[in-house]
XYZ file of C-alpha atoms in Angstrom:
403
model
C 0.000 0.000 0.000
C 3.011 2.316 0.160
C 3.535 2.394 -3.597
C 0.713 4.897 -4.333
C 2.098 7.180 -1.629
C 5.534 7.092 -3.215
C 3.997 7.653 -6.642
C 2.050 10.642 -5.350
C 5.203 12.030 -3.754
C 7.127 11.660 -7.010
C 4.326 13.283 -8.985
C 4.195 16.129 -6.481
C 7.941 16.652 -6.812
C 7.733 16.710 -10.595
C 4.774 19.084 -10.436
C 6.827 21.491 -8.321
C 9.664 21.406 -10.864
C 7.190 22.136 -13.647
C 5.646 25.072 -11.771
C 8.769 26.647 -10.358
C 11.853 25.767 -12.427
C 13.339 29.233 -11.898
C 13.118 28.841 -8.110
C 14.853 25.460 -8.287
C 17.632 26.817 -10.505
C 18.381 29.951 -8.481
C 18.360 28.151 -5.113
C 20.656 25.461 -6.518
C 22.877 28.256 -7.832
C 23.010 29.781 -4.341
C 24.025 26.487 -2.749
C 26.465 25.473 -5.493
C 28.327 28.770 -5.638
C 28.898 28.774 -1.876
C 32.074 26.876 -2.872
C 33.491 29.912 -4.675
C 34.735 32.043 -1.751
C 34.538 29.311 0.896
C 38.214 29.819 1.808
C 37.904 33.615 1.851
C 35.206 33.290 4.488
C 37.759 31.761 6.858
C 40.692 33.805 5.554
C 41.523 35.565 8.819
C 41.322 32.265 10.736
C 43.639 30.639 8.170
C 46.116 33.476 8.606
C 46.249 32.691 12.319
C 46.062 28.886 12.139
C 48.227 28.196 9.100
C 50.202 31.423 8.755
C 48.879 32.542 5.368
C 49.515 36.122 4.230
C 47.219 38.477 2.293
C 49.136 37.512 -0.855
C 48.593 33.795 -0.112
C 44.852 34.373 0.254
C 44.924 36.286 -3.011
C 46.705 33.356 -4.643
C 44.029 30.943 -3.440
C 41.333 33.221 -4.867
C 43.215 33.496 -8.166
C 43.482 29.695 -8.301
C 39.684 29.399 -8.202
C 39.377 31.982 -10.965
C 41.989 30.192 -13.070
C 40.212 26.873 -12.644
C 36.916 28.473 -13.625
C 38.499 29.957 -16.755
C 40.040 26.652 -17.852
C 36.783 24.856 -17.100
C 34.652 27.267 -19.117
C 37.085 27.030 -22.030
C 36.912 23.236 -21.870
C 33.135 23.026 -21.880
C 32.939 25.653 -24.628
C 35.556 24.180 -26.971
C 34.544 20.547 -26.478
C 30.851 21.306 -26.897
C 29.961 19.932 -23.448
C 28.021 23.114 -22.693
C 25.535 22.253 -25.446
C 25.938 18.491 -25.972
C 25.325 17.348 -22.379
C 22.046 18.015 -20.585
C 22.680 21.199 -18.608
C 21.043 19.987 -15.379
C 23.166 16.812 -15.375
C 26.443 18.652 -15.968
C 25.498 21.125 -13.231
C 24.805 18.292 -10.758
C 27.998 16.363 -11.539
C 30.060 19.533 -11.177
C 28.436 20.377 -7.835
C 29.190 16.934 -6.390
C 32.822 17.011 -7.531
C 33.266 20.568 -6.245
C 31.812 19.649 -2.849
C 34.231 16.749 -2.404
C 37.289 18.762 -3.451
C 36.270 21.715 -1.278
C 36.110 19.396 1.741
C 39.475 17.877 0.804
C 41.053 21.347 1.068
C 40.939 20.939 4.845
C 43.550 18.185 4.664
C 45.986 20.145 2.468
C 45.597 23.701 3.797
C 49.042 23.716 5.409
C 50.739 23.153 2.036
C 50.258 26.248 -0.116
C 50.984 24.357 -3.342
C 48.417 21.626 -2.593
C 45.948 24.214 -1.332
C 46.278 26.159 -4.599
C 45.754 22.937 -6.580
C 42.603 22.116 -4.602
C 41.165 25.575 -5.153
C 41.987 25.352 -8.862
C 39.966 22.128 -9.098
C 37.049 23.751 -7.274
C 37.118 26.530 -9.875
C 37.115 23.882 -12.600
C 33.923 22.439 -11.124
C 32.293 25.858 -10.814
C 32.541 26.159 -14.604
C 29.857 23.482 -14.769
C 27.609 25.395 -12.370
C 27.475 29.100 -13.215
C 27.325 29.167 -17.066
C 25.039 26.129 -17.118
C 22.774 27.834 -14.602
C 22.512 30.789 -16.986
C 21.670 28.475 -19.865
C 18.953 26.752 -17.801
C 17.400 30.088 -16.851
C 17.320 31.304 -20.458
C 15.809 27.987 -21.589
C 12.926 28.334 -19.124
C 12.304 32.113 -19.239
C 13.269 33.398 -22.721
C 10.906 36.374 -22.623
C 12.079 37.730 -19.259
C 15.747 36.779 -19.347
C 16.977 40.045 -17.810
C 14.683 39.717 -14.798
C 15.237 35.960 -14.370
C 19.003 36.248 -14.729
C 18.869 39.018 -12.138
C 17.641 36.409 -9.653
C 20.301 33.937 -10.783
C 23.197 36.386 -10.426
C 21.690 37.614 -7.171
C 21.857 34.074 -5.843
C 25.424 33.771 -7.156
C 26.221 36.888 -5.123
C 24.542 35.478 -2.036
C 26.385 32.197 -2.603
C 29.713 34.018 -2.733
C 28.786 35.969 0.401
C 27.567 32.867 2.252
C 31.002 31.694 3.505
C 31.235 34.904 5.534
C 27.813 34.156 6.999
C 28.793 30.568 7.723
C 31.923 31.823 9.462
C 29.875 34.246 11.545
C 27.548 31.425 12.576
C 30.483 29.161 13.505
C 32.824 31.814 14.891
C 33.594 29.805 18.024
C 34.091 26.555 16.100
C 37.204 25.436 14.178
C 37.728 27.056 10.766
C 37.005 23.752 9.017
C 33.263 23.936 9.779
C 32.273 26.621 7.235
C 34.071 24.660 4.496
C 32.191 21.491 5.361
C 28.891 23.368 5.411
C 29.641 24.838 1.968
C 30.265 21.335 0.654
C 26.989 20.124 2.156
C 25.127 22.946 0.417
C 26.725 22.047 -2.925
C 25.607 18.427 -2.534
C 22.083 19.642 -1.857
C 22.293 21.772 -5.029
C 23.160 18.665 -7.035
C 20.124 16.813 -5.675
C 17.834 19.724 -6.494
C 18.979 20.296 -10.059
C 19.569 16.754 -11.332
C 15.985 15.971 -12.329
C 15.315 19.389 -13.824
C 15.090 19.332 -17.606
C 15.848 22.042 -20.152
C 13.087 24.502 -21.014
C 11.354 24.486 -24.379
C 13.149 27.599 -25.642
C 16.360 25.655 -26.275
C 17.137 22.083 -27.385
C 18.106 19.759 -24.528
C 21.381 18.968 -26.296
C 23.087 19.878 -29.542
C 25.073 17.448 -31.654
C 28.273 18.112 -33.519
C 29.688 21.611 -33.686
C 33.183 22.898 -34.197
C 35.644 23.617 -31.393
C 35.680 27.298 -30.436
C 32.146 27.643 -31.861
C 31.391 30.020 -28.995
C 33.734 32.601 -30.523
C 31.421 32.934 -33.530
C 29.026 34.958 -31.377
C 31.600 37.773 -31.257
C 30.822 38.482 -34.916
C 27.501 39.890 -33.750
C 27.824 43.581 -32.905
C 25.422 43.467 -29.959
C 27.022 40.365 -28.483
C 30.460 41.937 -28.825
C 29.372 45.186 -27.138
C 27.686 43.333 -24.272
C 30.705 41.069 -23.829
C 33.153 43.985 -23.748
C 31.015 45.753 -21.162
C 30.946 42.520 -19.154
C 34.738 42.289 -19.321
C 35.104 45.744 -17.764
C 32.602 44.746 -15.080
C 34.608 41.570 -14.323
C 37.843 43.517 -13.844
C 36.229 45.362 -10.953
C 33.820 42.854 -9.413
C 35.834 39.957 -8.019
C 38.748 42.113 -6.957
C 36.338 44.217 -4.916
C 34.809 41.099 -3.357
C 38.310 39.911 -2.455
C 38.980 43.301 -0.820
C 35.743 43.498 1.180
C 37.053 41.632 4.272
C 40.119 43.911 4.370
C 38.080 47.088 3.890
C 35.599 46.046 6.572
C 38.378 45.038 8.990
C 40.037 48.446 8.453
C 36.894 50.318 9.456
C 36.265 48.073 12.457
C 39.814 48.720 13.631
C 39.333 52.471 13.256
C 36.108 52.128 15.241
C 37.812 49.943 17.895
C 34.947 47.498 17.328
C 35.030 43.754 17.972
C 36.841 41.831 15.189
C 34.080 39.215 15.381
C 31.844 41.621 13.454
C 34.042 41.316 10.377
C 32.451 38.193 8.810
C 28.941 39.509 9.429
C 29.627 42.890 7.828
C 31.551 41.286 4.953
C 28.566 39.039 4.306
C 26.198 42.023 4.423
C 28.222 44.095 1.943
C 28.440 41.306 -0.632
C 24.914 39.963 -0.015
C 23.419 43.394 -0.736
C 24.111 42.484 -4.342
C 21.053 40.191 -4.230
C 18.464 42.995 -3.942
C 20.594 44.996 -6.374
C 20.321 42.251 -8.981
C 16.594 41.744 -8.406
C 15.913 45.483 -8.636
C 18.008 45.725 -11.798
C 16.136 42.803 -13.337
C 12.749 44.363 -12.656
C 13.869 47.754 -13.935
C 15.205 46.127 -17.105
C 11.668 45.060 -18.008
C 10.714 48.737 -18.276
C 13.814 50.446 -19.667
C 15.859 47.605 -21.180
C 18.929 45.715 -20.000
C 21.411 48.041 -21.691
C 20.316 51.144 -19.799
C 20.308 49.321 -16.473
C 23.810 47.964 -17.112
C 25.132 51.432 -17.933
C 23.645 53.011 -14.789
C 24.984 50.262 -12.515
C 28.461 50.289 -14.074
C 28.632 54.095 -13.878
C 27.617 53.986 -10.197
C 30.257 51.432 -9.216
C 32.864 53.265 -11.308
C 32.098 56.513 -9.472
C 32.598 54.720 -6.157
C 35.921 53.362 -7.436
C 37.002 56.942 -7.987
C 35.663 58.455 -4.757
C 36.256 55.814 -2.081
C 40.056 56.244 -1.749
C 39.653 60.041 -1.671
C 37.280 59.636 1.290
C 39.439 57.032 3.063
C 40.133 59.272 6.068
C 36.563 60.434 6.641
C 33.746 59.011 8.784
C 33.781 55.257 9.357
C 30.015 55.153 8.977
C 30.145 57.015 5.664
C 32.678 54.541 4.309
C 30.682 51.532 5.498
C 27.570 53.038 3.897
C 29.451 53.549 0.627
C 30.595 49.929 0.787
C 26.958 48.891 1.087
C 25.966 50.974 -1.951
C 28.924 49.548 -3.816
C 27.854 46.023 -2.898
C 24.464 46.748 -4.496
C 25.733 48.377 -7.688
C 28.858 46.362 -8.469
C 26.911 43.208 -9.390
C 23.592 44.710 -10.544
C 24.779 44.931 -14.171
C 26.084 41.368 -14.456
C 22.779 39.685 -15.295
C 21.938 42.420 -17.770
C 25.170 41.845 -19.692
C 24.315 38.130 -19.771
C 20.769 38.851 -20.960
C 22.059 41.111 -23.735
C 24.626 38.510 -24.783
C 22.020 35.708 -24.668
C 19.695 37.660 -26.945
C 22.451 38.190 -29.523
C 24.085 34.720 -29.431
C 23.051 31.840 -31.754
C 20.481 29.771 -29.757
C 22.045 26.428 -30.760
C 25.399 27.548 -29.360
C 24.198 29.620 -26.429
C 25.987 27.493 -23.818
C 29.312 27.713 -25.665
C 28.962 31.459 -26.254
C 28.183 32.196 -22.590
C 30.959 29.884 -21.419
C 33.442 31.622 -23.725
C 32.344 35.063 -22.529
C 32.685 33.886 -18.934
C 36.147 32.460 -19.594
C 37.489 35.706 -21.019
C 35.790 37.857 -18.391
C 37.058 35.765 -15.514
C 40.524 35.751 -17.070
C 40.561 39.489 -16.445
C 39.788 38.948 -12.752
C 43.171 37.304 -12.178
C 45.417 40.356 -12.687
C 42.976 42.632 -10.853
C 42.791 40.326 -7.809
C 46.572 39.873 -7.878
C 47.131 43.634 -7.956
C 44.843 44.595 -5.109
C 45.775 41.760 -2.761
C 49.508 42.185 -3.338
C 49.398 45.975 -2.913
C 46.907 46.199 -0.047
C 49.578 46.117 2.674
C 51.449 49.063 1.135
C 48.659 51.124 -0.426
C 45.563 50.419 1.659
C 42.319 51.776 0.150
C 44.247 53.458 -2.660
C 44.522 50.060 -4.389
C 40.885 50.581 -5.406
C 42.018 52.930 -8.162
C 43.520 49.900 -9.911
C 39.915 48.776 -10.462
C 38.789 52.001 -12.149
C 39.828 51.095 -15.742
C 37.242 48.304 -15.769
C 34.107 50.464 -15.414
C 35.558 53.205 -17.634
C 36.425 50.909 -20.538
C 33.209 48.928 -20.060
C 31.119 52.097 -20.383
C 32.993 53.086 -23.538
C 32.324 49.665 -25.062
C 28.625 49.901 -24.191
C 27.999 53.262 -25.864
C 26.786 51.845 -29.170
C 24.613 49.183 -27.548
C 23.054 51.499 -24.962
C 21.941 53.887 -27.671
C 20.374 51.122 -29.726
C 18.621 48.997 -27.087
C-alpha cells in the first residue's frame, strides 16, 4: 500500500519542478556557488592557524578563478556546454566541487596543494554558473533580464555565504564553514539533477566545431555586451576579495570587535542580491542596456571616490561599501541577458561559457594587484579597479543607444 504514496510524492515533486523551475535553478545556484569564496570566508582564521599572508589568500582566490576559466574554455571548446544536458552537468560539477572543497581541509598547510585544490574547485564551478545561466534562459526566454537578475543575485549570495557561515560558527574550528559549503553544494546537485531544459532551447546539440562560442563575437550586440561585461569583471571579483580587508580596516578604526568582520563582509556582498533583483525588474521597463550602464557608472564613481574619502567618517565609508555592494553586481545579469539575446540559440551554452572564460581571465590580474598591494597602499589600491568600469562604459555606448 506504500507504492501509491511514493507515486504521489514523485508526482508532487515533478509538479513542483514544472511550476517553479526558476526557483529550483536559483536556489541550486546559491548552494552550489557557496564553494566559490569558501576559503575567503575563513581567511583571517587561516592566517592565524596556518600562517597565510594576504598575498597567499589572493593566490588561493586566483586559483579558483583560473580553474573556472580553464573549465569554461573546456566546456565551450569541447561542446559539453551544449551536448550534455545542462542539469546533469550542473549536478555532476556540484558533487565534484563539494568533495574537493572538503578535501582542502587536509591540504591547507601546504600552499601548493591548497592552490591545486582551489583550482579544481574553480574547474567544477565552470559546470555550475554558465550552465545555470543556460537553464534560466531555456525556461524564461521572454524575461531573461529579470530571471538572470535572480540567478546572479543568488550567485552573489552564494559568494557571500562563507562569511555568513563563518559568523555562525565563529567559536568553532575554521574547518566547519568549508564542510557546510560542501553540504550545500551536494544539496544543489540533488535539487537540479531531475530538472530538464526549457522548451526555448534544445536539450542537447550534436556536432559543432571547437571554439564555436567565438562565432558569437561576430555579432555587434554580443560583442558590445561582452566587452562591457569584461570591464565589469575587472572590478567585481577584486572588490569582493577586498571586502574583508576594507571592513576590517573600518572596524579597527572604530575599535569594534573583530568578530563583526564576517557579518559585515557578508552584508556588503549579499546586498548584491536585492541589487540584482531590482536591476532585473527595472530592465523590463527600460531595457537591460540602460540598467547595465547606470549600474556600471555607479560602481565606477565609487571606485574613484572611495580612496579620496578614506580618512573620513567610518560610517560614511561603510555606507558607501553597502551601496557599492548593491551596484557592483547589478549589471552582471543584464550583460548576460544582452549577450544571450544576440548569441546563436544552438550555441548559447558555448557562447556564454566563452564570454565567462574571457571575463574571468581578467579577474586574475585585478585580484593579484589589489591583494599584493593592499599592505602598502591600503584603500588606494581601489584605483587599480577604475579602468574596468571606464572601458566597459565606452564599449557599451553603441549598444546602450540602440537597445
